[in-house]
Amino acid sequence: MSDALYLRNGTLLQPASDQQMPGDLLVVHGLVRAMHKGESGALDEEARQCAAEIIDCTGLTVAPGLIDAHVHLREPGQTHKETIATGTSAAAAGGFTTVVAMPNTTPVTDSVKWLRFVQAPERCAAVRVLAMPAATVGSMGQELTDYEALQKAGAVGFTDDGKPVLEDNVMRAALVAAARLGLPISQHAEDTRLTAGASMNAGPVSFRLGLRGMTVEAESGIVERDIRLLEEIEQTERLRPHLHVQHVSTAKALHAIRDAKARGLHVTCEVSPHHIALTDEAIAGEAMQGSVRYDTRFKMNPPLRSAEDRDACIAALLDGTADIIATDHAPHAAWEKNVEFERAPNGIVGLETALGVALRVLQGKHGLSLGRTLALFTSNAAAVLGLRDLGAIATGAPADLVVFDPGAAYRYDVGTSVSRSRNTPFHGAPMLGRIDFTIAGGRVVFRR
Ligand code: NCD
């Protein structure tokens, strides 16, 4: 039976060039077989012969499928929180067709054996799962994992996410080894020597609530140290290492990244949707942000910061200092989160709300064009991860597509979630942009 799809009469969006045009797409055997720009109908004859389904995209935008460089899918070992099957279903519901799985699983994904486990067809992934295995054995920050073998098995970079690579000499060795393979080291920038026992941002709110806080310097200090290492390696090793800074949340770290980019160093970074939408005032309980006091649905690492830091994250996405939006989707079971604030695990789910939050804040409030907002999830993400045939709609490329109504405003209902966990701060929050279809590798993996 034919597996062909015909997407008719949509608005095709190319994020890299910020261009929109009416058009049709024919998808055959997982690839975009034909693209017609202009008035609908030119592909009708060819499509009628082979299309198993015609999707009427009238009034809808067709964009490249979203790419998330930072998700926790919890397999192996933490399947009470999420599985690769449920996490990738949530990804599909959020418009994502590629996700990068973090290695803080049980056991840590630090070997080819566990990388293969994550990639195995038995995991029943709904969308493409790429993996960023651990930078050090067991993510213990001491001994590098086997980068060459892991790259051959499909690794797109290395990270000890959840923990930083703290020791200077280990981080230097990691950057050198990854640079030799042309892959990034993705750093969780937190000086854990400064954050022990902290459960939120350090500032007036933590002081008021009597909670120990994480300073902005605990983040920026590691970013500044890593940038010094990049510079030193470029000067002494004739290599061009790529540092990717995860979930940047402070003006101070963004200032260091902006400056490093201006000096030509290969630094990229991501910002998470919650850091552009929420602030640490939520922990004190704020109806405007949808929280009650000590609400653990608002606890994650890095923590929600001050309004100034939130605004700096937005400004960095607007001016290109921040390359991409990544969700840091971090599911936890209700019984794990439903404890005292200081004892609750860090992390919130984010795959199903990322586009709605980003469009509301960046496009709705700050006037960023639709194409540039989508680029943060598509073409820019493909560039950061070195994924040459993703992030654009192109004939012959994988048919990874999201079909959505960019103007639809609604309130998010966590009851609609297909994730195994419900730890979102966005229940009831306003969203912009409703997803109607997600197509991954030519298959409809989500339909409203
Ligand atoms: C992450 C998780 O739950 O795996 N949580 C989070 O808040 N980002 C790990 C971590 O980075 O602390």
Coordinates of C-alpha atoms and ligand atoms in Angstrom, one line a residue:
M1 CA 0.0 0.0 0.0
S2 CA 1.2 3.5 -0.7
D3 CA 2.6 5.5 2.2
A4 CA 2.5 8.8 0.3
L5 CA 1.1 12.0 1.7
Y6 CA 0.0 15.0 -0.1
L7 CA 0.1 18.3 1.9
R8 CA -2.1 20.6 -0.1
N9 CA -2.6 24.4 0.0
G10 CA -0.4 25.3 3.0
T11 CA 2.0 28.1 3.6
L12 CA 5.5 26.7 3.3
L13 CA 7.9 28.3 5.8
Q14 CA 11.7 28.2 5.3
P15 CA 13.1 29.4 8.6
A16 CA 16.7 30.0 7.5
S17 CA 15.7 32.6 4.9
D18 CA 12.6 33.7 6.9
Q19 CA 10.5 33.1 3.7
Q20 CA 6.9 32.1 3.5
M21 CA 5.1 31.1 0.3
P22 CA 1.9 29.2 -0.6
G23 CA 2.6 25.7 -1.8
D24 CA 2.1 21.9 -1.8
L25 CA 4.3 19.0 -0.8
L26 CA 4.3 15.4 -1.9
V27 CA 5.9 13.0 0.5
V28 CA 6.9 9.5 -0.7
H29 CA 8.8 6.8 1.2
G30 CA 9.8 9.2 4.0
L31 CA 11.2 11.9 1.8
V32 CA 9.9 15.1 0.3
R33 CA 9.5 13.9 -3.3
A34 CA 8.1 17.2 -4.8
M35 CA 7.5 20.7 -3.7
H36 CA 5.4 23.1 -5.6
K37 CA 5.5 26.8 -4.7
G38 CA 2.6 28.9 -5.8
E39 CA -1.1 28.4 -6.3
S40 CA -2.2 25.0 -5.2
G41 CA -3.0 22.2 -7.6
A42 CA 0.1 21.7 -9.7
L43 CA 0.9 18.4 -8.0
D44 CA -2.7 17.2 -8.0
E45 CA -2.3 14.7 -10.9
E46 CA 0.9 13.1 -9.6
A47 CA -0.4 13.1 -6.0
R48 CA -3.8 11.5 -7.0
Q49 CA -2.0 8.6 -8.4
C50 CA 0.0 7.8 -5.3
A51 CA -1.1 9.7 -2.2
A52 CA -2.6 7.5 0.6
E53 CA -3.7 10.6 2.4
I54 CA -4.4 14.2 1.4
I55 CA -3.9 16.7 4.2
D56 CA -5.7 19.9 3.6
C57 CA -3.4 22.7 5.0
T58 CA -5.6 25.6 4.1
G59 CA -4.9 28.4 6.6
L60 CA -2.0 26.4 8.1
T61 CA 1.8 26.8 8.1
V62 CA 4.0 23.9 7.0
A63 CA 7.5 24.2 8.6
P64 CA 10.4 21.8 9.0
G65 CA 9.9 19.6 12.0
L66 CA 11.3 21.0 15.2
I67 CA 14.6 19.8 16.7
D68 CA 15.2 19.7 20.4
A69 CA 18.9 19.5 21.4
H70 CA 18.1 18.7 25.1
V71 CA 15.6 16.2 26.4
H72 CA 15.6 13.6 29.2
L73 CA 13.8 10.5 28.0
R74 CA 14.7 8.5 31.1
E75 CA 15.6 5.2 29.5
P76 CA 17.3 3.1 30.5
G77 CA 16.3 2.8 34.1
Q78 CA 13.8 5.6 35.1
T79 CA 10.7 4.4 33.2
H80 CA 8.4 5.5 35.9
K81 CA 9.1 9.1 34.8
E82 CA 9.1 8.6 31.0
T83 CA 10.0 6.1 28.3
I84 CA 11.5 6.7 24.9
A85 CA 8.1 5.8 23.5
T86 CA 6.1 8.2 25.7
G87 CA 8.7 11.0 25.6
T88 CA 8.9 10.9 21.8
S89 CA 5.1 10.9 21.6
A90 CA 5.1 14.1 23.7
A91 CA 7.8 15.4 21.3
A92 CA 5.5 14.6 18.3
A93 CA 2.6 16.4 20.0
G94 CA 4.9 19.4 20.4
G95 CA 5.9 19.5 16.8
F96 CA 9.3 17.9 17.3
T97 CA 10.7 15.4 14.8
T98 CA 14.2 15.1 16.2
V99 CA 15.3 15.1 19.9
V100 CA 18.7 14.7 21.5
A101 CA 18.5 12.4 24.5
M102 CA 20.6 13.3 27.5
P103 CA 22.7 10.6 29.2
N104 CA 21.7 11.0 32.9
T105 CA 19.9 7.7 32.8
T106 CA 20.3 4.6 35.0
P107 CA 22.9 3.5 34.2
V108 CA 24.5 6.5 32.6
T109 CA 24.6 6.4 28.8
D110 CA 28.4 6.4 28.6
S111 CA 29.1 3.4 26.4
V112 CA 28.3 2.1 22.9
K113 CA 26.2 -0.6 24.6
W114 CA 23.8 1.8 26.2
L115 CA 23.8 4.2 23.3
R116 CA 22.6 1.2 21.2
F117 CA 20.0 0.5 23.8
V118 CA 18.6 4.0 23.4
Q119 CA 18.6 3.7 19.6
A120 CA 17.1 0.2 19.4
P121 CA 13.8 -0.1 17.5
E122 CA 12.4 -1.9 20.5
R123 CA 12.2 1.5 22.3
C124 CA 9.4 2.4 19.8
A125 CA 10.4 6.0 19.3
A126 CA 7.8 8.1 17.5
V127 CA 10.4 10.6 16.2
R128 CA 14.2 10.5 15.5
V129 CA 16.2 10.1 18.7
L130 CA 19.8 11.2 18.6
A131 CA 22.0 10.7 21.6
M132 CA 24.6 12.8 23.4
P133 CA 26.3 10.2 25.6
A134 CA 28.3 11.1 28.7
A135 CA 31.5 13.1 28.4
T136 CA 33.1 11.2 31.3
V137 CA 32.6 7.7 32.5
G138 CA 29.5 7.5 34.7
S139 CA 29.4 11.4 34.4
M140 CA 31.8 11.4 37.3
G141 CA 33.9 14.1 35.8
Q142 CA 37.2 12.2 35.8
E143 CA 37.9 9.8 32.9
L144 CA 36.7 10.6 29.3
T145 CA 34.4 8.1 27.6
D146 CA 35.4 6.5 24.3
Y147 CA 34.5 9.4 22.0
E148 CA 35.6 7.7 18.8
A149 CA 33.6 4.6 19.4
L150 CA 30.6 6.6 20.5
Q151 CA 30.8 8.8 17.4
K152 CA 30.9 5.8 15.2
A153 CA 27.8 4.6 17.0
G154 CA 26.0 7.8 16.3
A155 CA 26.8 10.3 19.1
V156 CA 26.2 13.9 18.1
G157 CA 28.3 15.3 21.0
F158 CA 29.2 14.6 24.6
T159 CA 27.8 15.9 27.8
D160 CA 27.5 15.2 31.5
D161 CA 24.2 17.1 31.7
G162 CA 22.8 17.4 35.1
K163 CA 26.4 17.8 36.2
P164 CA 29.2 20.0 35.0
V165 CA 32.6 18.8 33.9
L166 CA 34.2 20.7 36.7
E167 CA 38.0 19.9 36.6
D168 CA 39.9 22.3 34.3
N169 CA 42.2 19.5 32.9
V170 CA 39.3 17.1 32.3
M171 CA 37.2 19.8 30.5
R172 CA 40.3 20.7 28.4
A173 CA 40.9 17.1 27.5
A174 CA 37.2 16.7 26.6
L175 CA 37.2 19.8 24.3
V176 CA 40.4 18.6 22.6
A177 CA 39.1 15.0 22.1
A178 CA 35.7 16.2 20.7
A179 CA 37.3 18.8 18.5
R180 CA 39.4 16.1 16.8
L181 CA 36.1 14.4 15.8
G182 CA 34.4 17.6 14.9
L183 CA 31.8 17.2 17.7
P184 CA 30.7 19.6 20.5
I185 CA 31.1 19.3 24.2
S186 CA 27.7 20.4 25.7
Q187 CA 28.2 21.8 29.1
H188 CA 25.9 22.0 32.1
A189 CA 27.4 25.2 33.4
E190 CA 27.0 25.1 37.2
D191 CA 29.9 25.4 39.6
T192 CA 28.5 22.8 42.0
R193 CA 31.1 23.8 44.6
L194 CA 29.0 27.0 45.0
T195 CA 25.5 25.5 44.8
A196 CA 25.4 22.7 47.4
G197 CA 22.1 22.6 49.1
A198 CA 20.6 25.4 46.9
S199 CA 17.1 24.9 45.5
M200 CA 16.4 28.2 43.7
N201 CA 18.0 31.4 42.3
A202 CA 19.9 33.4 44.9
G203 CA 18.3 36.9 45.3
P204 CA 15.7 38.8 47.2
V205 CA 13.1 36.0 46.7
S206 CA 15.3 33.2 48.1
F207 CA 16.1 35.6 51.0
R208 CA 12.4 36.2 51.7
L209 CA 11.6 32.5 51.5
G210 CA 14.5 31.4 53.6
L211 CA 15.8 29.1 50.8
R212 CA 19.5 28.7 49.9
G213 CA 20.0 30.1 46.4
M214 CA 22.3 29.5 43.4
T215 CA 24.2 32.6 42.4
V216 CA 24.4 33.7 38.8
E217 CA 28.2 33.4 39.2
A218 CA 27.9 29.7 39.7
E219 CA 26.7 29.6 36.0
S220 CA 28.8 32.4 34.5
G221 CA 32.0 31.3 36.2
I222 CA 31.9 27.9 34.4
V223 CA 31.0 29.6 31.1
E224 CA 33.9 32.0 31.5
R225 CA 36.3 29.2 32.4
D226 CA 35.2 27.1 29.4
I227 CA 35.7 30.1 27.1
R228 CA 39.2 30.6 28.4
L229 CA 39.9 26.9 27.7
L230 CA 38.6 27.3 24.1
E231 CA 40.9 30.2 23.5
E232 CA 43.9 28.4 25.0
I233 CA 43.2 25.2 22.9
E234 CA 42.9 27.3 19.7
Q235 CA 46.2 28.9 20.4
T236 CA 48.2 25.8 21.4
E237 CA 46.6 22.8 19.7
R238 CA 45.6 24.1 16.2
L239 CA 42.1 22.8 16.9
R240 CA 38.8 24.6 16.8
P241 CA 36.8 23.1 19.7
H242 CA 33.1 23.6 19.8
L243 CA 31.6 24.5 23.2
H244 CA 27.8 24.3 23.5
V245 CA 26.4 25.8 26.7
Q246 CA 23.2 24.3 27.8
H247 CA 20.1 26.1 29.2
V248 CA 21.8 29.4 29.8
S249 CA 19.8 31.4 32.3
T250 CA 21.8 34.5 33.3
A251 CA 22.7 37.8 31.8
K252 CA 26.2 37.4 33.0
A253 CA 26.8 34.1 31.2
L254 CA 25.2 35.5 28.1
H255 CA 27.5 38.5 28.2
A256 CA 30.5 36.1 28.2
I257 CA 29.1 34.1 25.3
R258 CA 28.3 37.2 23.3
D259 CA 31.8 38.4 23.8
A260 CA 33.4 35.0 22.9
K261 CA 31.3 34.9 19.7
A262 CA 32.5 38.4 18.8
R263 CA 36.1 37.1 19.2
G264 CA 35.4 34.3 16.8
L265 CA 35.4 31.4 19.2
H266 CA 33.1 28.4 18.4
V267 CA 30.6 28.8 21.2
T268 CA 26.9 28.1 20.8
C269 CA 24.2 28.1 23.4
E270 CA 20.6 27.2 24.1
V271 CA 17.9 28.9 26.2
S272 CA 14.9 27.1 27.6
P273 CA 11.3 28.3 27.2
H274 CA 10.7 28.6 30.9
H275 CA 13.6 31.0 31.3
I276 CA 12.0 33.4 28.9
A277 CA 8.5 33.1 30.4
L278 CA 8.9 32.8 34.1
T279 CA 10.9 34.3 37.0
D280 CA 11.9 33.3 40.5
E281 CA 9.0 35.3 41.9
A282 CA 6.9 32.3 41.0
I283 CA 8.4 30.3 43.9
A284 CA 6.9 32.9 46.3
G285 CA 3.5 32.2 44.7
E286 CA 2.2 34.4 42.0
A287 CA -1.2 34.1 40.3
M288 CA 0.2 35.8 37.2
Q289 CA 2.7 33.0 36.7
G290 CA 0.2 30.4 37.8
S291 CA 2.0 29.3 40.9
V292 CA 1.5 28.9 44.6
R293 CA 4.2 29.4 47.2
Y294 CA 6.9 26.7 47.2
D295 CA 5.4 25.2 44.0
T296 CA 7.7 22.4 42.9
R297 CA 6.4 22.5 39.4
F298 CA 8.5 25.7 39.1
K299 CA 11.7 24.0 40.3
M300 CA 14.3 23.1 37.8
N301 CA 18.1 23.5 37.3
P302 CA 19.2 26.1 36.3
P303 CA 16.5 27.7 38.4
L304 CA 14.0 30.5 37.3
R305 CA 16.0 33.7 37.7
S306 CA 15.2 37.4 38.1
A307 CA 13.2 39.5 35.7
E308 CA 16.5 41.1 34.5
D309 CA 18.0 37.6 33.7
R310 CA 14.7 36.6 32.0
D311 CA 14.9 39.7 29.8
A312 CA 18.5 39.0 29.0
C313 CA 17.6 35.5 27.8
I314 CA 14.9 37.0 25.5
A315 CA 17.4 39.6 24.2
A316 CA 19.9 36.9 23.5
L317 CA 17.4 35.0 21.4
L318 CA 16.4 38.2 19.6
D319 CA 20.0 39.3 18.8
G320 CA 21.4 35.8 18.0
T321 CA 23.7 35.4 21.0
A322 CA 21.5 32.4 21.9
D323 CA 21.4 30.1 18.9
I324 CA 18.6 27.8 19.8
I325 CA 15.7 27.0 22.1
A326 CA 15.9 23.6 23.8
T327 CA 13.3 22.4 26.2
D328 CA 15.4 20.5 28.9
H329 CA 12.3 18.3 29.0
A330 CA 12.8 16.7 32.5
P331 CA 9.9 14.5 33.5
H332 CA 9.5 13.4 37.2
A333 CA 6.7 11.4 38.7
A334 CA 4.0 13.2 40.8
W335 CA 5.1 11.4 44.0
E336 CA 8.6 12.6 43.5
K337 CA 7.6 16.2 43.0
N338 CA 4.9 16.3 45.6
V339 CA 7.3 16.9 48.5
E340 CA 8.9 19.9 50.3
F341 CA 10.4 22.3 47.9
E342 CA 14.0 21.7 48.9
R343 CA 13.6 17.9 48.6
A344 CA 11.9 17.9 45.2
P345 CA 14.0 16.9 42.2
N346 CA 14.9 19.6 39.6
G347 CA 13.1 19.5 36.3
I348 CA 9.9 20.2 34.3
V349 CA 8.4 18.7 31.2
G350 CA 8.5 21.0 28.2
L351 CA 8.1 19.3 24.8
E352 CA 4.4 20.0 24.5
T353 CA 4.5 23.7 25.5
A354 CA 7.8 24.9 23.9
L355 CA 6.5 26.2 20.6
G356 CA 3.4 27.8 22.2
V357 CA 5.5 29.6 24.9
A358 CA 8.2 30.7 22.4
L359 CA 5.7 32.1 19.9
R360 CA 3.8 33.9 22.6
V361 CA 6.8 35.5 24.1
L362 CA 9.1 36.0 21.1
Q363 CA 6.6 36.7 18.4
G364 CA 3.6 37.8 20.3
K365 CA 5.3 40.1 22.8
H366 CA 8.6 41.0 21.2
G367 CA 7.7 41.0 17.5
L368 CA 10.3 38.4 16.3
S369 CA 9.1 37.1 12.9
L370 CA 7.6 33.7 12.6
G371 CA 10.5 32.5 10.5
R372 CA 13.1 33.7 12.9
T373 CA 11.3 32.2 15.9
L374 CA 11.0 28.8 14.0
A375 CA 14.7 29.0 13.1
L376 CA 15.5 28.7 16.8
F377 CA 13.9 25.3 16.7
T378 CA 14.9 24.2 13.2
S379 CA 17.7 25.6 10.9
N380 CA 19.8 26.9 13.8
A381 CA 19.4 23.7 15.8
A382 CA 20.5 21.6 12.7
A383 CA 23.5 23.9 12.4
V384 CA 24.5 23.6 16.0
L385 CA 24.2 19.8 15.9
G386 CA 25.7 19.4 12.4
L387 CA 22.6 17.8 11.0
R388 CA 23.0 18.7 7.3
D389 CA 19.7 17.4 5.8
L390 CA 17.4 18.6 8.6
G391 CA 16.0 22.0 9.5
A392 CA 14.7 23.0 6.1
I393 CA 12.0 21.8 3.7
A394 CA 13.9 20.4 0.7
T395 CA 13.2 18.0 -2.1
G396 CA 14.9 14.7 -1.4
A397 CA 15.4 15.5 2.3
P398 CA 13.6 13.6 5.1
A399 CA 9.9 14.5 5.3
D400 CA 10.1 15.9 8.9
L401 CA 7.4 18.5 9.0
V402 CA 5.1 20.4 11.4
V403 CA 1.8 21.7 10.3
F404 CA 0.4 24.4 12.6
D405 CA -1.8 27.4 13.0
P406 CA 0.6 30.2 14.1
G407 CA -2.2 32.6 15.0
A408 CA -4.2 30.2 17.3
A409 CA -4.2 31.4 20.9
Y410 CA -5.3 28.9 23.6
R411 CA -4.6 27.9 27.2
Y412 CA -2.5 24.8 27.8
D413 CA -4.3 21.9 29.6
V414 CA -1.9 19.4 31.0
G415 CA -4.7 16.9 30.9
T416 CA -4.0 16.6 27.1
S417 CA -0.4 15.6 27.7
V418 CA 0.9 12.3 26.4
S419 CA 4.0 12.4 28.5
R420 CA 4.2 10.0 31.4
S421 CA 4.8 12.9 33.8
R422 CA 2.8 16.0 34.5
N423 CA 5.4 18.3 36.1
T424 CA 4.7 21.5 34.1
P425 CA 4.5 25.1 35.3
F426 CA 2.4 25.9 32.2
H427 CA -1.0 24.3 33.0
G428 CA -3.5 27.0 32.2
A429 CA -0.9 29.3 30.7
P430 CA -1.5 31.2 27.4
M431 CA 0.0 29.7 24.3
L432 CA 0.3 30.9 20.7
G433 CA 0.4 28.5 17.8
R434 CA -1.6 25.2 17.7
I435 CA -0.1 22.1 16.2
D436 CA -2.4 20.2 13.9
F437 CA 0.0 17.5 12.4
T438 CA 3.5 16.4 13.0
I439 CA 5.1 14.2 10.3
A440 CA 8.3 12.4 11.0
G441 CA 10.2 10.5 8.3
G442 CA 7.0 10.7 6.2
R443 CA 4.7 9.2 8.8
V444 CA 2.0 11.2 10.6
V445 CA 3.1 10.8 14.2
F446 CA 0.7 13.4 15.7
R447 CA -2.7 14.7 14.5
R448 CA -5.1 16.9 16.5
Ligands
NCD1 C1 17.5 17.5 34.9 C2 16.8 16.1 35.1 O1 15.8 16.0 35.8 O2 17.4 15.2 34.5 N1 16.7 18.5 35.7 C3 16.7 19.7 35.4 O3 16.1 20.5 36.2 N2 17.2 20.3 34.3 C4 18.9 17.3 35.4 C5 19.6 18.6 35.7 O4 20.0 19.3 34.8 O5 19.6 18.9 36.9

